[in-house]
Coordinates of C-alpha atoms and ligand atoms in Angstrom, one line a residue:
M1 CA -0.2 -0.2 -0.1
T2 CA 1.3 3.4 -0.7
F3 CA 1.3 6.3 1.7
E4 CA -1.1 8.5 -0.4
E5 CA -3.9 5.3 0.2
L6 CA -3.3 6.2 3.9
N7 CA -5.1 9.4 3.1
L8 CA -1.9 11.2 4.8
A9 CA -1.8 14.8 4.3
P10 CA -0.1 15.7 0.9
Q11 CA 3.1 17.8 2.4
I12 CA 3.5 14.7 4.6
I13 CA 3.7 12.5 1.4
E14 CA 6.0 15.0 0.5
A15 CA 8.2 14.1 3.7
I16 CA 8.2 10.8 3.0
S17 CA 8.9 10.7 -0.4
Y18 CA 12.2 12.7 0.5
M19 CA 13.3 9.6 3.4
G20 CA 13.4 7.2 0.0
F21 CA 10.1 5.0 1.5
E22 CA 8.2 3.8 -1.2
T23 CA 5.5 1.8 0.1
A24 CA 4.0 1.5 4.1
S25 CA 4.9 -1.7 5.5
P26 CA 1.8 -3.4 7.3
I27 CA 2.6 -2.0 10.8
Q28 CA 2.0 0.9 9.5
E29 CA -0.7 0.2 7.2
K30 CA -2.5 -1.0 9.8
A31 CA -1.6 2.3 12.4
I32 CA -2.0 4.6 10.6
P33 CA -5.3 4.6 9.4
V34 CA -7.0 4.0 13.3
A35 CA -4.6 6.7 15.0
I36 CA -5.4 9.2 12.5
E37 CA -9.2 8.6 13.5
G38 CA -7.9 9.3 17.1
K39 CA -8.1 5.9 18.4
D40 CA -5.7 4.4 20.7
V41 CA -3.9 2.0 19.0
L42 CA -1.7 -1.4 20.6
A43 CA 0.4 -2.2 18.1
V44 CA 2.7 -5.4 18.3
A45 CA 5.6 -5.7 15.9
Q46 CA 9.2 -7.2 15.4
T47 CA 12.0 -4.7 15.9
G48 CA 12.8 -3.4 12.5
T49 CA 9.5 -3.7 11.3
G50 CA 8.8 0.0 10.9
K51 CA 7.3 0.9 13.9
T52 CA 8.8 4.4 14.3
A53 CA 7.0 6.2 11.0
A54 CA 3.5 3.9 11.9
F55 CA 3.7 6.1 15.2
T56 CA 5.3 9.5 14.5
L57 CA 3.2 10.0 10.5
P58 CA -0.3 9.8 11.9
I59 CA 0.4 12.0 14.8
L60 CA 2.3 14.8 12.9
H61 CA -1.2 14.7 10.4
N62 CA -3.4 15.3 13.0
I63 CA -1.2 18.3 14.6
L64 CA -0.9 19.5 11.1
Q65 CA -4.9 19.1 10.1
N66 CA -6.0 20.5 13.3
K67 CA -3.3 23.3 13.1
I68 CA -2.9 22.1 16.7
K69 CA 0.2 24.3 18.6
G70 CA 1.9 24.1 21.3
T71 CA 4.0 21.1 23.3
S72 CA 1.2 18.1 22.4
T73 CA 2.8 15.2 22.4
L74 CA 5.0 13.1 24.7
I75 CA 6.9 10.6 22.8
I76 CA 8.5 7.8 25.8
T77 CA 11.0 5.6 24.8
P78 CA 13.6 3.4 27.0
T79 CA 16.8 5.1 25.9
R80 CA 18.7 7.3 24.9
E81 CA 19.7 6.5 21.0
I82 CA 15.9 5.2 20.3
A83 CA 15.8 8.6 21.7
L84 CA 17.9 10.4 19.3
Q85 CA 16.5 8.4 16.5
I86 CA 12.7 9.3 16.4
D87 CA 13.9 13.0 17.4
R88 CA 15.9 12.9 14.2
Q89 CA 13.2 11.1 12.4
I90 CA 11.1 13.9 13.2
Q91 CA 13.7 16.7 12.5
G92 CA 13.5 15.6 9.2
F93 CA 9.7 16.0 8.7
S94 CA 10.3 19.6 10.0
Y95 CA 11.5 20.9 7.1
F96 CA 8.2 20.5 5.4
L97 CA 5.7 20.5 8.1
G98 CA 7.3 23.4 10.3
I99 CA 6.3 20.9 13.5
H100 CA 9.6 20.6 16.0
S101 CA 10.7 18.1 18.3
L102 CA 12.8 17.6 21.4
A103 CA 15.0 14.9 22.6
I104 CA 15.3 14.8 26.6
Y105 CA 17.2 12.1 28.0
G106 CA 20.1 11.6 30.7
G107 CA 23.8 11.9 30.3
G108 CA 23.6 15.6 29.4
D109 CA 25.6 18.3 30.8
A110 CA 23.8 22.0 32.6
D111 CA 23.4 23.1 29.1
E112 CA 21.8 20.9 27.4
W113 CA 19.4 21.0 30.4
E114 CA 19.1 24.5 29.8
Q115 CA 18.5 24.1 26.2
Q116 CA 15.6 21.2 27.6
K117 CA 13.9 23.6 29.6
K118 CA 13.8 26.4 27.5
A119 CA 12.1 24.3 24.7
L120 CA 9.3 22.5 27.7
R121 CA 8.8 26.1 28.6
D122 CA 8.6 27.3 25.0
G123 CA 6.5 24.8 23.8
V124 CA 8.1 22.5 21.7
E125 CA 5.4 20.1 19.5
V126 CA 6.8 16.8 20.3
I127 CA 8.8 15.9 22.7
V128 CA 10.9 12.3 22.7
A129 CA 11.8 11.0 26.1
T130 CA 13.2 8.8 28.4
P131 CA 10.8 7.9 31.4
G132 CA 13.8 9.5 34.3
K133 CA 15.2 12.5 32.7
L134 CA 11.4 13.6 31.7
L135 CA 10.3 12.4 35.1
S136 CA 13.2 15.5 36.6
H137 CA 12.1 18.2 34.5
L138 CA 7.9 17.5 35.0
N139 CA 8.6 17.9 39.1
M140 CA 9.6 21.4 37.5
D141 CA 6.9 23.9 37.3
Y142 CA 8.5 25.3 33.7
A143 CA 6.8 22.3 31.7
K144 CA 3.9 22.8 29.9
T145 CA 2.3 19.8 29.8
D146 CA -1.5 20.3 29.9
K147 CA -2.0 21.0 26.0
I148 CA -0.5 17.4 25.7
Q149 CA -3.4 15.1 23.7
H150 CA -1.4 11.8 22.2
L151 CA 0.8 10.2 24.6
I152 CA 3.3 7.6 22.5
L153 CA 5.1 4.7 24.5
D154 CA 7.4 3.2 21.9
E155 CA 9.3 -0.2 22.8
A156 CA 6.9 -0.1 26.0
D157 CA 8.0 -3.9 26.3
R158 CA 11.4 -3.1 26.9
M159 CA 10.7 0.1 28.9
L160 CA 9.4 -2.5 31.4
D161 CA 12.3 -5.0 31.6
M162 CA 14.6 -1.9 32.4
G163 CA 12.1 -1.2 35.1
F164 CA 10.2 2.0 34.0
L165 CA 6.6 1.0 34.8
D166 CA 7.0 3.6 38.0
D167 CA 7.7 6.4 36.2
I168 CA 5.5 6.0 33.5
K169 CA 2.8 5.9 35.6
R170 CA 4.1 9.3 37.7
I171 CA 4.3 10.5 34.1
I172 CA 1.1 10.0 32.9
S173 CA -0.6 11.3 36.2
K174 CA 1.2 14.5 35.0
I175 CA -0.9 14.6 31.5
P176 CA -4.2 15.6 31.1
K177 CA -6.3 12.1 31.2
K178 CA -8.4 13.0 27.9
R179 CA -5.4 12.4 25.0
Q180 CA -5.0 9.8 22.8
T181 CA -2.1 6.9 23.7
L182 CA -0.4 4.7 21.4
M183 CA 1.4 1.5 22.8
F184 CA 4.7 0.2 20.9
S185 CA 6.1 -3.6 21.8
A186 CA 7.8 -6.0 20.1
T187 CA 6.1 -8.9 22.6
M188 CA 3.1 -8.5 24.1
P189 CA 4.2 -10.4 27.4
P190 CA 0.7 -10.3 30.2
K191 CA 2.8 -7.3 31.8
I192 CA 2.1 -5.3 28.7
E193 CA -1.3 -6.7 28.6
A194 CA -2.0 -5.7 32.0
L195 CA -0.4 -1.7 31.2
A196 CA -2.5 -1.6 28.3
K197 CA -5.4 -2.4 29.9
Q198 CA -4.5 0.8 32.2
I199 CA -3.9 3.1 29.9
L200 CA -5.7 3.0 27.1
Q201 CA -9.4 3.4 26.3
D202 CA -10.7 0.8 24.1
P203 CA -7.7 0.5 22.1
A204 CA -7.8 -1.0 18.1
Q205 CA -5.3 -4.2 18.7
I206 CA -2.8 -4.5 16.0
S207 CA -0.2 -7.4 15.8
I208 CA 2.2 -8.2 13.0
A209 CA 3.2 -12.3 14.0
I210 CA 6.8 -13.5 13.1
S211 CA 6.1 -16.9 12.2
K212 CA 6.3 -18.8 15.6
P213 CA 8.3 -22.7 15.5
A214 CA 5.8 -25.8 14.5
E215 CA 4.1 -27.1 17.9
R216 CA 5.4 -30.4 16.8
V217 CA 8.8 -29.8 16.6
F218 CA 10.8 -30.6 19.9
Q219 CA 12.7 -28.2 21.1
G220 CA 15.8 -27.9 23.2
V221 CA 19.3 -25.9 24.3
Y222 CA 22.4 -27.8 25.8
L223 CA 24.3 -24.4 27.6
T224 CA 27.5 -25.5 26.3
Y225 CA 31.3 -24.9 26.3
D226 CA 32.9 -24.6 22.5
N227 CA 34.8 -27.8 23.3
Q228 CA 31.9 -30.1 24.7
K229 CA 29.8 -29.3 21.2
T230 CA 31.1 -31.6 18.9
P231 CA 31.0 -34.7 21.4
L232 CA 28.1 -33.9 22.6
I233 CA 26.7 -33.9 18.9
N234 CA 28.3 -37.2 18.6
H235 CA 27.0 -38.4 21.7
L236 CA 23.5 -37.2 20.8
I237 CA 23.2 -39.5 17.3
E238 CA 25.4 -42.6 18.1
D239 CA 23.0 -44.7 19.8
Q240 CA 19.6 -42.9 18.1
K241 CA 19.3 -45.2 14.9
D242 CA 15.8 -43.6 14.1
Y243 CA 17.8 -40.3 12.7
T244 CA 18.4 -41.3 9.4
S245 CA 18.5 -37.2 8.5
I246 CA 20.3 -35.1 10.5
I247 CA 21.5 -30.8 9.6
V248 CA 23.4 -29.8 11.6
F249 CA 23.3 -25.4 11.5
T250 CA 26.4 -23.4 11.4
S251 CA 26.2 -19.4 10.5
T252 CA 29.5 -19.1 9.7
K253 CA 31.5 -21.0 7.1
K254 CA 34.5 -21.2 8.2
K255 CA 33.4 -22.8 11.1
V256 CA 32.7 -25.9 8.6
G257 CA 35.0 -27.7 8.4
D258 CA 36.1 -28.0 11.6
I259 CA 32.8 -29.4 12.5
V260 CA 32.6 -32.1 9.5
R261 CA 35.8 -33.4 10.6
G262 CA 34.5 -33.7 14.4
L263 CA 31.5 -35.5 13.2
R264 CA 33.3 -37.6 10.6
N265 CA 33.2 -42.2 12.0
S266 CA 33.2 -45.1 10.2
K267 CA 29.8 -46.4 10.9
Y268 CA 27.6 -43.1 8.8
R269 CA 28.8 -40.5 6.2
V270 CA 29.0 -36.8 7.3
E271 CA 29.2 -34.2 5.1
A272 CA 29.0 -30.9 4.3
I273 CA 27.5 -27.6 2.2
S274 CA 27.5 -24.6 1.7
S275 CA 27.4 -21.5 -0.3
D276 CA 31.2 -21.4 -1.7
F277 CA 30.4 -24.7 -2.9
E278 CA 29.4 -25.0 -6.8
Q279 CA 26.1 -25.6 -7.6
S280 CA 26.5 -29.1 -9.6
K281 CA 28.1 -30.2 -5.9
R282 CA 25.6 -28.6 -3.8
E283 CA 23.0 -30.6 -5.8
E284 CA 25.1 -34.0 -5.9
I285 CA 25.2 -33.5 -2.1
M286 CA 21.9 -32.8 -1.6
R287 CA 21.3 -35.7 -3.3
E288 CA 22.8 -38.1 -1.8
F289 CA 21.3 -36.5 1.4
R290 CA 17.9 -37.4 0.1
A291 CA 18.5 -40.9 -0.4
N292 CA 20.0 -41.5 2.9
K293 CA 23.4 -42.0 2.0
I294 CA 24.4 -39.1 3.9
R295 CA 23.2 -39.3 7.2
V296 CA 24.2 -36.1 8.8
L297 CA 24.6 -32.9 6.5
V298 CA 26.8 -29.8 8.3
A299 CA 25.1 -26.5 6.7
T300 CA 25.2 -22.6 6.5
D301 CA 22.1 -21.2 6.5
V302 CA 21.8 -21.7 2.0
I303 CA 19.8 -24.3 2.5
S304 CA 17.8 -22.9 5.4
R305 CA 15.7 -21.5 3.4
G306 CA 13.2 -22.7 0.9
V307 CA 14.5 -25.6 0.3
D308 CA 12.7 -28.6 0.5
I309 CA 14.4 -31.2 2.6
P310 CA 11.5 -34.3 3.1
E311 CA 11.7 -35.6 6.8
I312 CA 14.8 -34.6 8.9
D313 CA 14.5 -36.3 11.9
L314 CA 17.2 -34.1 13.9
V315 CA 18.5 -30.1 13.5
F316 CA 20.9 -28.9 15.4
N317 CA 22.1 -25.0 15.4
Y318 CA 25.6 -25.2 16.1
D319 CA 25.3 -22.1 17.2
A320 CA 22.2 -20.0 17.5
P321 CA 21.0 -18.2 14.4
G322 CA 21.2 -14.5 13.8
N323 CA 17.7 -14.1 14.5
A324 CA 14.0 -15.2 15.7
E325 CA 13.4 -15.5 12.2
E326 CA 16.4 -17.8 11.4
Y327 CA 16.1 -20.0 14.3
V328 CA 12.4 -20.5 13.1
H329 CA 13.3 -21.0 9.2
R330 CA 16.4 -23.5 10.9
I331 CA 14.2 -25.9 12.9
G332 CA 11.0 -25.8 10.9
R333 CA 13.1 -27.7 8.6
T334 CA 12.4 -30.9 10.8
G335 CA 8.6 -31.9 12.0
R336 CA 7.4 -31.2 8.6
A337 CA 4.0 -32.3 7.1
G338 CA 2.8 -33.5 10.1
A339 CA 6.1 -35.6 11.4
E340 CA 7.4 -35.1 14.6
G341 CA 10.9 -33.1 14.9
V342 CA 13.6 -32.0 16.9
A343 CA 15.2 -29.1 16.9
L344 CA 18.2 -28.8 19.6
T345 CA 20.4 -25.3 19.9
L346 CA 23.6 -25.4 21.4
I347 CA 24.2 -22.2 23.1
N348 CA 28.0 -21.0 24.3
E349 CA 28.2 -17.9 26.9
A350 CA 28.5 -15.7 23.5
D351 CA 25.4 -16.9 22.4
M352 CA 23.5 -16.0 25.8
E353 CA 22.5 -13.3 24.7
K354 CA 21.4 -13.8 21.6
F355 CA 19.0 -16.2 22.4
D356 CA 17.3 -14.2 25.0
A357 CA 16.4 -12.5 23.1
I358 CA 15.3 -15.0 20.1
E359 CA 13.0 -16.9 22.8
K360 CA 11.4 -13.8 23.4
L361 CA 10.5 -13.0 20.4
I362 CA 8.8 -16.7 19.6
E363 CA 7.2 -16.0 23.4
K364 CA 8.6 -19.5 24.4
K365 CA 11.3 -20.6 26.8
V366 CA 12.7 -23.5 25.5
Y367 CA 13.3 -26.7 27.6
R368 CA 17.6 -26.5 28.9
A369 CA 18.2 -30.6 28.3
P370 CA 21.3 -31.6 30.7
M371 CA 24.5 -32.4 29.8
P372 CA 25.4 -35.8 29.7
K373 CA 28.2 -36.8 32.8
F374 CA 30.4 -37.3 31.5
L375 CA 31.2 -33.9 29.2
G376 CA 31.1 -32.1 32.6
D377 CA 28.9 -29.1 33.3
G378 CA 28.2 -26.7 30.8
P379 CA 28.2 -22.7 31.7
E380 CA 25.4 -21.2 33.4
W381 CA 22.8 -20.0 31.7
R382 CA 23.8 -15.7 32.2
V383 CA 22.5 -12.8 30.5
R384 CA 22.6 -9.2 31.2
N385 CA 19.8 -7.5 33.1
K386 CA 19.1 -4.9 31.3
K387 CA 18.1 -2.1 34.2
N388 CA 20.0 0.9 33.3
G389 CA 21.5 -0.9 30.7
K390 CA 24.4 -1.4 32.9
G391 CA 25.9 -4.7 33.5
K392 CA 24.1 -6.2 35.8
F393 CA 23.8 -9.8 35.2
S394 CA 21.2 -12.6 36.4
R395 CA 22.3 -15.8 37.2
K396 CA 20.2 -18.7 36.6
N397 CA 20.7 -22.1 36.4
N398 CA 17.9 -23.6 34.1
S399 CA 19.2 -27.1 33.9
P400 CA 16.7 -29.7 35.8
K401 CA 18.0 -30.8 39.0
K402 CA 20.6 -33.7 38.5
Ligands
LIG501 P1 11.1 -0.4 14.5 O1 10.6 0.9 15.4 O2 9.6 -1.7 14.2 O3 12.3 -1.6 15.2 P2 11.8 1.2 12.6 O4 11.1 1.9 12.8 O5 13.3 1.7 14.2 O6 11.3 0.5 13.2 O7 12.8 1.2 11.5 C1 13.5 0.1 11.0 C2 14.1 0.6 9.7 O8 13.1 0.7 8.7 C3 14.2 1.8 9.6 O9 15.7 2.2 9.0 C4 13.4 2.9 8.7 O10 14.2 4.0 8.3 C5 13.2 2.2 7.8 N1 11.9 2.3 7.3 C6 10.1 2.0 8.2 N2 9.6 2.2 7.3 C7 10.0 1.8 6.2 C8 8.9 1.8 5.0 N3 8.1 1.9 4.7 N4 9.3 2.4 3.4 C9 10.9 1.8 4.1 N5 12.3 1.4 4.6 C10 11.4 1.8 6.2
LIG502 MG1 11.2 1.1 17.3

């Protein structure tokens, strides 16, 4: 869908084309019309789907169409970086629209504080702020908040993860009750639903779902040190005669050779496939794999998309896929056409953050499988506690009790 079809004001259309956007992304297509109508919105879509424009465009449109003056819009966002990004996007529009914005975030010096104070007093149209810093301004009496009629919570799930719930509530208590509220989030955990119930009125609910792994695929995770990975895979497949077709995925071409060498043995064939291979060689290997002449195929992501490989019994992720989509694609190679499948992911310490993010997106805590005794313990599950962005770690060992 084009932005013209979304009935945005001509100046906004002009600004959008200047930014190089040609068509609206799915979340924009759904959120913009309802937000223009003035409805509250609860929108859930993965990172990178264009949520920023999905809330800035309709709000700027409304400010323009209704000739709203003064500070009418407050955008709350978790970090300084995101605040700056949003501010920059709005600044890009201001050339065409004459609407100005100000980013308010922590860490600045006295000069910055004075600048922010002045802009708040003068009534800049759009404020983009992190919660803590905004509150310290609002606690003084110079900020003009009585005309705020649009409140946007961006990255709401992340703000709650960072412990901003109370700050957000305090901010809301300082702005008019009669307003339009838009809440955007990458995920929809129960605490987001609860907050939405409290602060949104009869919201339009929009959700752009990411594909989820098929239910019939059994998913497991092993927390492993790198030197435990190959012996672990060898151990897991050795006596499992039922698993005749096995794929081991890895993110880097460099590792393919090492993994193959580590898995080769006299009992069954182990081969590699990667984008470095000639097409004819790739096809030959795939043919032999399909014919069950090769039991274990070590692959980079070349074959995780599109290729129809029937009846894979077992998928290993030798390392964490880059993102949730990739994870879902990789494990989607097993459990096809109603067959049951197993997908096991090997996570070293460096990949824990990445896998934590994947679990959040697929909204599933994957089963932590215990390491076989002879390999010794793997590393503990350890992910950064996002609070304040500082390096606090939460330690949790999710292995079942031995
Ligand atoms: P999110 O907030 O959902 O993570 P962003 O709003 O930051 O996503 O957008 C991600 C990227 O996509 C940005 O670089 C943005 O400029 C770009 N983008 C957003 N909407 C469009 C569009 N309609 N067409 C092309 N690029 C877009
Ligand atoms: Mg965003």
